């Protein structure tokens, strides 16, 4: 009896790997990318890459467990939602005004510890931002917004 | 000789005049002025928003994300941030995301009427436009 249950769970686990749901595609070429098209300071590039880009770009770095359902579904669901909200790979499709608005929201989210998401930082401790990183991000946002504003 | 004296007197007089003129001119606003709020909008904001969104608020998240004090005063947020906040205000009110649902459940009297919503949205959009948004 116990053996049968274990076996069915195992089979089920194998089968769900093939369910075509919550798919996420990466894109290697992103001509409209924020970092590629703008002179972003190195410390900010570092923050964006390690704390934001996994969910807010087309260049998601997935850890091994992120390829295994059902964890895969959770991860991909969040990536889909993240990209839909803000996608730094498509940065240049936004107008200057839209960029300023998104930057303002980013700074606020980071300042209030809402981003990066807790479920993400629990698995990616290096994505946690310290106070000086948060401040650096906020002042970069202010400066970049001023630049965009005066264009 | 006399002519030179009179001319120099005239010149210095003119110089003094233009100097006083210059002094009397209002000090030029650095880059932004305080923003005026129409009375009907002010009433709506005071009823439904400012208790969480001003510098004195106890709601840390609310006042950090949006302070009407800093939004409206000349030396508050820089212009790009003001523009962003006005756009966000219009969005939040349009989507019925603000005031927060939980707050309205406890304080149903703080809900905005449709007229108040349109007034806030129109005002926020026009202020955003003045600041450069299309």
Short mmCIF file of C-alpha atoms in Angstrom, two decimals:
data_model
loop_
_atom_site.label_atom_id
_atom_site.label_comp_id
_atom_site.label_asym_id
_atom_site.label_seq_id
_atom_site.Cartn_x
_atom_site.Cartn_y
_atom_site.Cartn_z
CA UNK A 1 0.00 0.00 0.00
CA UNK A 2 2.69 2.47 1.07
CA UNK A 3 4.78 1.46 -1.91
CA UNK A 4 1.88 2.06 -4.25
CA UNK A 5 1.29 5.55 -2.93
CA UNK A 6 4.94 6.44 -3.20
CA UNK A 7 5.04 5.13 -6.73
CA UNK A 8 1.99 7.11 -7.82
CA UNK A 9 3.42 10.29 -6.30
CA UNK A 10 6.67 9.69 -8.14
CA UNK A 11 4.87 9.10 -11.41
CA UNK A 12 2.76 12.19 -10.86
CA UNK A 13 5.86 14.27 -10.19
CA UNK A 14 7.42 13.07 -13.42
CA UNK A 15 4.27 13.70 -15.42
CA UNK A 16 3.72 17.26 -14.19
CA UNK A 17 7.15 18.18 -15.52
CA UNK A 18 5.65 18.05 -18.98
CA UNK A 19 2.67 20.32 -18.33
CA UNK A 20 3.10 23.29 -20.63
CA UNK A 21 2.02 25.96 -18.12
CA UNK A 22 3.68 29.13 -16.81
CA UNK A 23 6.31 29.08 -19.51
CA UNK A 24 9.04 31.72 -19.49
CA UNK A 25 11.29 32.33 -22.47
CA UNK A 26 14.63 34.09 -22.22
CA UNK A 27 15.93 36.37 -24.92
CA UNK A 28 19.65 36.85 -25.39
CA UNK A 29 19.46 39.95 -27.61
CA UNK A 30 17.70 42.92 -26.02
CA UNK A 31 18.49 46.04 -28.00
CA UNK A 32 16.26 48.20 -25.81
CA UNK A 33 17.89 47.21 -22.56
CA UNK A 34 18.42 49.82 -19.82
CA UNK A 35 21.99 48.89 -18.95
CA UNK A 36 23.12 48.41 -22.54
CA UNK A 37 21.81 51.75 -23.74
CA UNK A 38 22.61 54.07 -20.88
CA UNK A 39 25.64 54.91 -18.84
CA UNK A 40 24.51 53.33 -15.62
CA UNK A 41 27.10 53.55 -12.79
CA UNK A 42 28.76 50.24 -11.90
CA UNK A 43 27.22 49.99 -8.41
CA UNK A 44 23.74 50.45 -9.88
CA UNK A 45 24.38 47.90 -12.63
CA UNK A 46 25.36 45.50 -9.87
CA UNK A 47 22.10 46.16 -7.98
CA UNK A 48 19.96 45.82 -11.10
CA UNK A 49 21.66 42.59 -12.17
CA UNK A 50 21.67 40.81 -8.82
CA UNK A 51 18.44 42.13 -7.30
CA UNK A 52 16.09 43.00 -10.18
CA UNK A 53 16.91 41.41 -13.52
CA UNK A 54 15.83 37.85 -12.70
CA UNK A 55 12.20 39.01 -12.67
CA UNK A 56 12.35 42.33 -14.52
CA UNK A 57 14.26 41.48 -17.69
CA UNK A 58 14.26 38.90 -20.49
CA UNK A 59 17.50 37.54 -19.03
CA UNK A 60 16.28 35.44 -16.10
CA UNK A 61 18.92 33.33 -14.36
CA UNK A 62 17.06 30.30 -13.08
CA UNK A 63 18.54 28.17 -10.28
CA UNK A 64 18.34 24.38 -10.71
CA UNK A 65 15.23 24.00 -8.54
CA UNK A 66 13.51 26.56 -10.73
CA UNK A 67 13.37 23.98 -13.52
CA UNK A 68 11.39 21.44 -11.49
CA UNK A 69 7.62 21.57 -11.22
CA UNK A 70 5.82 22.60 -9.08
CA UNK A 71 8.50 25.11 -7.95
CA UNK A 72 8.98 26.00 -11.63
CA UNK A 73 5.38 27.19 -11.82
CA UNK A 74 5.74 29.49 -8.83
CA UNK A 75 8.99 30.96 -10.11
CA UNK A 76 7.74 31.42 -13.65
CA UNK A 77 4.46 32.90 -12.52
CA UNK A 78 6.33 35.59 -10.60
CA UNK A 79 8.74 36.21 -13.49
CA UNK A 80 5.80 36.61 -15.89
CA UNK A 81 4.17 39.08 -13.53
CA UNK A 82 7.42 40.92 -12.91
CA UNK A 83 8.21 41.33 -16.60
CA UNK A 84 4.71 42.49 -17.36
CA UNK A 85 4.97 45.21 -14.74
CA UNK A 86 8.50 46.44 -15.46
CA UNK A 87 10.86 44.97 -18.04
CA UNK A 88 14.27 46.62 -18.14
CA UNK A 89 15.05 44.69 -21.34
CA UNK A 90 12.42 46.79 -23.11
CA UNK A 91 13.40 50.03 -21.38
CA UNK A 92 13.76 52.05 -24.56
CA UNK A 93 10.19 51.37 -25.63
CA UNK A 94 9.09 53.69 -22.81
CA UNK A 95 8.78 57.45 -23.18
CA UNK A 96 10.87 59.65 -20.92
CA UNK A 97 7.82 60.43 -18.81
CA UNK A 98 7.00 56.73 -18.40
CA UNK A 99 10.61 56.04 -17.48
CA UNK A 100 10.55 58.73 -14.79
CA UNK A 101 7.37 57.23 -13.34
CA UNK A 102 8.74 53.69 -13.30
CA UNK A 103 12.02 54.88 -11.73
CA UNK A 104 10.09 56.69 -9.02
CA UNK A 105 8.12 53.55 -8.21
CA UNK A 106 11.31 51.45 -8.19
CA UNK A 107 12.99 53.77 -5.69
CA UNK A 108 9.94 53.68 -3.42
CA UNK A 109 9.63 49.89 -3.58
CA UNK A 110 13.28 49.46 -2.68
CA UNK A 111 13.19 52.06 0.07
CA UNK A 112 10.20 50.35 1.69
CA UNK A 113 11.75 46.86 1.36
CA UNK A 114 8.93 45.70 -0.90
CA UNK A 115 11.38 44.81 -3.65
CA UNK A 116 13.17 42.49 -4.16
CA UNK A 117 10.38 40.17 -2.97
CA UNK A 118 10.92 38.29 0.29
CA UNK A 119 10.38 34.90 -1.32
CA UNK A 120 13.18 35.77 -3.77
CA UNK A 121 15.68 37.10 -1.20
CA UNK A 122 15.08 34.05 1.01
CA UNK A 123 16.68 32.01 -1.76
CA UNK A 124 19.02 34.74 -3.09
CA UNK A 125 20.65 36.36 -0.07
CA UNK A 126 23.03 38.34 -2.28
CA UNK A 127 20.00 40.16 -3.67
CA UNK A 128 19.24 41.76 -0.30
CA UNK A 129 20.05 45.48 -0.41
CA UNK A 130 21.75 47.27 2.46
CA UNK A 131 20.99 50.86 3.46
CA UNK A 132 23.82 52.39 1.47
CA UNK A 133 22.77 50.49 -1.65
CA UNK A 134 19.20 51.70 -1.20
CA UNK A 135 20.43 55.28 -0.87
CA UNK A 136 22.70 54.94 -3.88
CA UNK A 137 19.77 53.63 -5.90
CA UNK A 138 17.54 56.50 -4.79
CA UNK A 139 20.09 59.15 -5.70
CA UNK A 140 20.75 57.49 -9.07
CA UNK A 141 16.99 57.58 -9.71
CA UNK A 142 16.88 61.26 -8.84
CA UNK A 143 19.81 62.09 -11.08
CA UNK A 144 18.70 59.94 -14.04
CA UNK A 145 15.15 61.31 -13.76
CA UNK A 146 16.51 64.85 -13.87
CA UNK A 147 18.43 63.94 -17.04
CA UNK A 148 15.36 62.41 -18.66
CA UNK A 149 13.27 65.37 -17.54
CA UNK A 150 15.58 67.90 -19.16
CA UNK A 151 15.83 66.03 -22.47
CA UNK B 1 33.11 120.58 -18.54
CA UNK B 2 29.58 121.27 -17.28
CA UNK B 3 28.22 118.99 -19.97
CA UNK B 4 30.42 116.13 -18.82
CA UNK B 5 29.22 116.67 -15.25
CA UNK B 6 25.54 116.64 -16.23
CA UNK B 7 25.98 113.59 -18.40
CA UNK B 8 27.75 111.66 -15.68
CA UNK B 9 25.02 112.70 -13.24
CA UNK B 10 22.39 111.43 -15.65
CA UNK B 11 24.25 108.18 -16.20
CA UNK B 12 24.67 107.54 -12.49
CA UNK B 13 21.02 108.49 -11.93
CA UNK B 14 19.94 106.02 -14.57
CA UNK B 15 22.22 103.41 -13.10
CA UNK B 16 20.69 103.96 -9.68
CA UNK B 17 17.21 103.77 -11.15
CA UNK B 18 17.88 100.51 -12.88
CA UNK B 19 19.52 99.23 -9.73
CA UNK B 20 16.47 100.00 -7.58
CA UNK B 21 14.32 98.56 -10.31
CA UNK B 22 16.33 95.41 -10.18
CA UNK B 23 16.11 95.28 -6.40
CA UNK B 24 12.36 95.67 -6.50
CA UNK B 25 11.91 92.76 -8.86
CA UNK B 26 10.67 89.70 -6.99
CA UNK B 27 13.40 87.18 -6.33
CA UNK B 28 13.28 84.75 -9.20
CA UNK B 29 11.79 81.38 -8.29
CA UNK B 30 14.61 78.87 -8.46
CA UNK B 31 12.74 76.53 -10.76
CA UNK B 32 9.37 75.74 -9.28
CA UNK B 33 6.57 77.44 -7.41
CA UNK B 34 4.15 76.20 -4.79
CA UNK B 35 1.25 74.35 -6.43
CA UNK B 36 -2.27 75.66 -5.89
CA UNK B 37 -5.04 73.20 -5.14
CA UNK B 38 -8.61 74.01 -6.24
CA UNK B 39 -10.96 74.16 -3.23
CA UNK B 40 -13.07 71.15 -4.23
CA UNK B 41 -9.96 69.01 -4.74
CA UNK B 42 -8.52 70.14 -1.41
CA UNK B 43 -11.69 69.05 0.37
CA UNK B 44 -11.52 65.62 -1.27
CA UNK B 45 -7.82 65.17 -0.48
CA UNK B 46 -8.33 66.20 3.14
CA UNK B 47 -11.20 63.77 3.49
CA UNK B 48 -9.56 60.73 1.90
CA UNK B 49 -5.80 61.10 1.44
CA UNK B 50 -3.77 63.54 3.51
CA UNK B 51 -4.10 61.69 6.84
CA UNK B 52 -1.76 59.05 5.39
CA UNK B 53 0.11 61.16 2.87
CA UNK B 54 1.61 64.14 4.65
CA UNK B 55 4.83 64.58 6.58
CA UNK B 56 3.09 64.37 9.96
CA UNK B 57 1.32 61.09 9.18
CA UNK B 58 1.97 58.02 11.30
CA UNK B 59 1.63 55.86 8.21
CA UNK B 60 5.33 55.42 7.36
CA UNK B 61 4.78 53.72 4.03
CA UNK B 62 2.09 56.14 3.00
CA UNK B 63 4.06 59.26 3.78
CA UNK B 64 7.32 57.93 2.33
CA UNK B 65 5.68 57.07 -0.96
CA UNK B 66 3.70 60.28 -1.22
CA UNK B 67 3.75 63.43 0.87
CA UNK B 68 1.35 66.13 -0.25
CA UNK B 69 3.51 68.59 1.73
CA UNK B 70 6.50 67.79 -0.45
CA UNK B 71 4.38 67.51 -3.58
CA UNK B 72 2.86 70.98 -3.29
CA UNK B 73 5.63 73.11 -1.78
CA UNK B 74 8.19 74.92 -3.93
CA UNK B 75 11.14 73.35 -2.14
CA UNK B 76 9.64 69.85 -1.85
CA UNK B 77 10.20 67.05 -4.37
CA UNK B 78 12.25 67.89 -7.48
CA UNK B 79 10.11 68.52 -10.59
CA UNK B 80 10.50 65.06 -12.18
CA UNK B 81 9.37 63.42 -8.97
CA UNK B 82 6.41 65.78 -8.70
CA UNK B 83 5.40 64.87 -12.23
CA UNK B 84 5.68 61.15 -11.44
CA UNK B 85 3.63 61.50 -8.25
CA UNK B 86 0.84 63.39 -10.02
CA UNK B 87 0.65 60.66 -12.67
CA UNK B 88 0.55 58.03 -9.92
CA UNK B 89 -2.21 59.90 -8.07
CA UNK B 90 -4.33 59.95 -11.23
CA UNK B 91 -3.65 56.21 -11.76
CA UNK B 92 -4.38 55.15 -8.18
CA UNK B 93 -7.65 57.07 -8.03
CA UNK B 94 -8.70 55.88 -11.49
CA UNK B 95 -8.05 52.25 -10.52
CA UNK B 96 -9.80 52.69 -7.17
CA UNK B 97 -6.57 51.54 -5.46
CA UNK B 98 -6.51 54.56 -3.18
CA UNK B 99 -7.66 55.04 -0.47
CA UNK B 100 -6.77 51.42 0.47
CA UNK B 101 -9.68 48.94 0.60
CA UNK B 102 -9.03 47.93 4.20
CA UNK B 103 -9.09 51.55 5.28
CA UNK B 104 -12.41 52.15 3.52
CA UNK B 105 -13.97 49.11 5.17
CA UNK B 106 -13.26 50.67 8.55
CA UNK B 107 -14.00 54.23 7.42
CA UNK B 108 -16.72 54.04 4.79
CA UNK B 109 -17.34 57.78 5.17
CA UNK B 110 -13.87 58.49 3.72
CA UNK B 111 -14.73 57.01 0.33
CA UNK B 112 -14.49 59.41 -2.61
CA UNK B 113 -17.63 60.22 -4.58
CA UNK B 114 -17.47 59.89 -8.37
CA UNK B 115 -17.40 63.69 -8.64
CA UNK B 116 -14.49 63.90 -6.22
CA UNK B 117 -12.63 61.18 -8.11
CA UNK B 118 -12.98 62.99 -11.43
CA UNK B 119 -11.91 66.27 -9.82
CA UNK B 120 -8.74 64.73 -8.34
CA UNK B 121 -7.91 62.89 -11.58
CA UNK B 122 -8.40 66.00 -13.75
CA UNK B 123 -6.35 68.14 -11.37
CA UNK B 124 -3.51 65.61 -11.05
CA UNK B 125 -3.36 65.14 -14.82
CA UNK B 126 -3.28 68.85 -15.49
CA UNK B 127 -0.52 69.40 -12.92
CA UNK B 128 1.47 66.53 -14.47
CA UNK B 129 1.04 68.19 -17.88
CA UNK B 130 2.25 71.53 -16.54
CA UNK B 131 5.33 69.68 -15.32
CA UNK B 132 5.97 68.27 -18.76
CA UNK B 133 3.97 65.01 -19.02
CA UNK B 134 1.99 64.52 -22.23
#
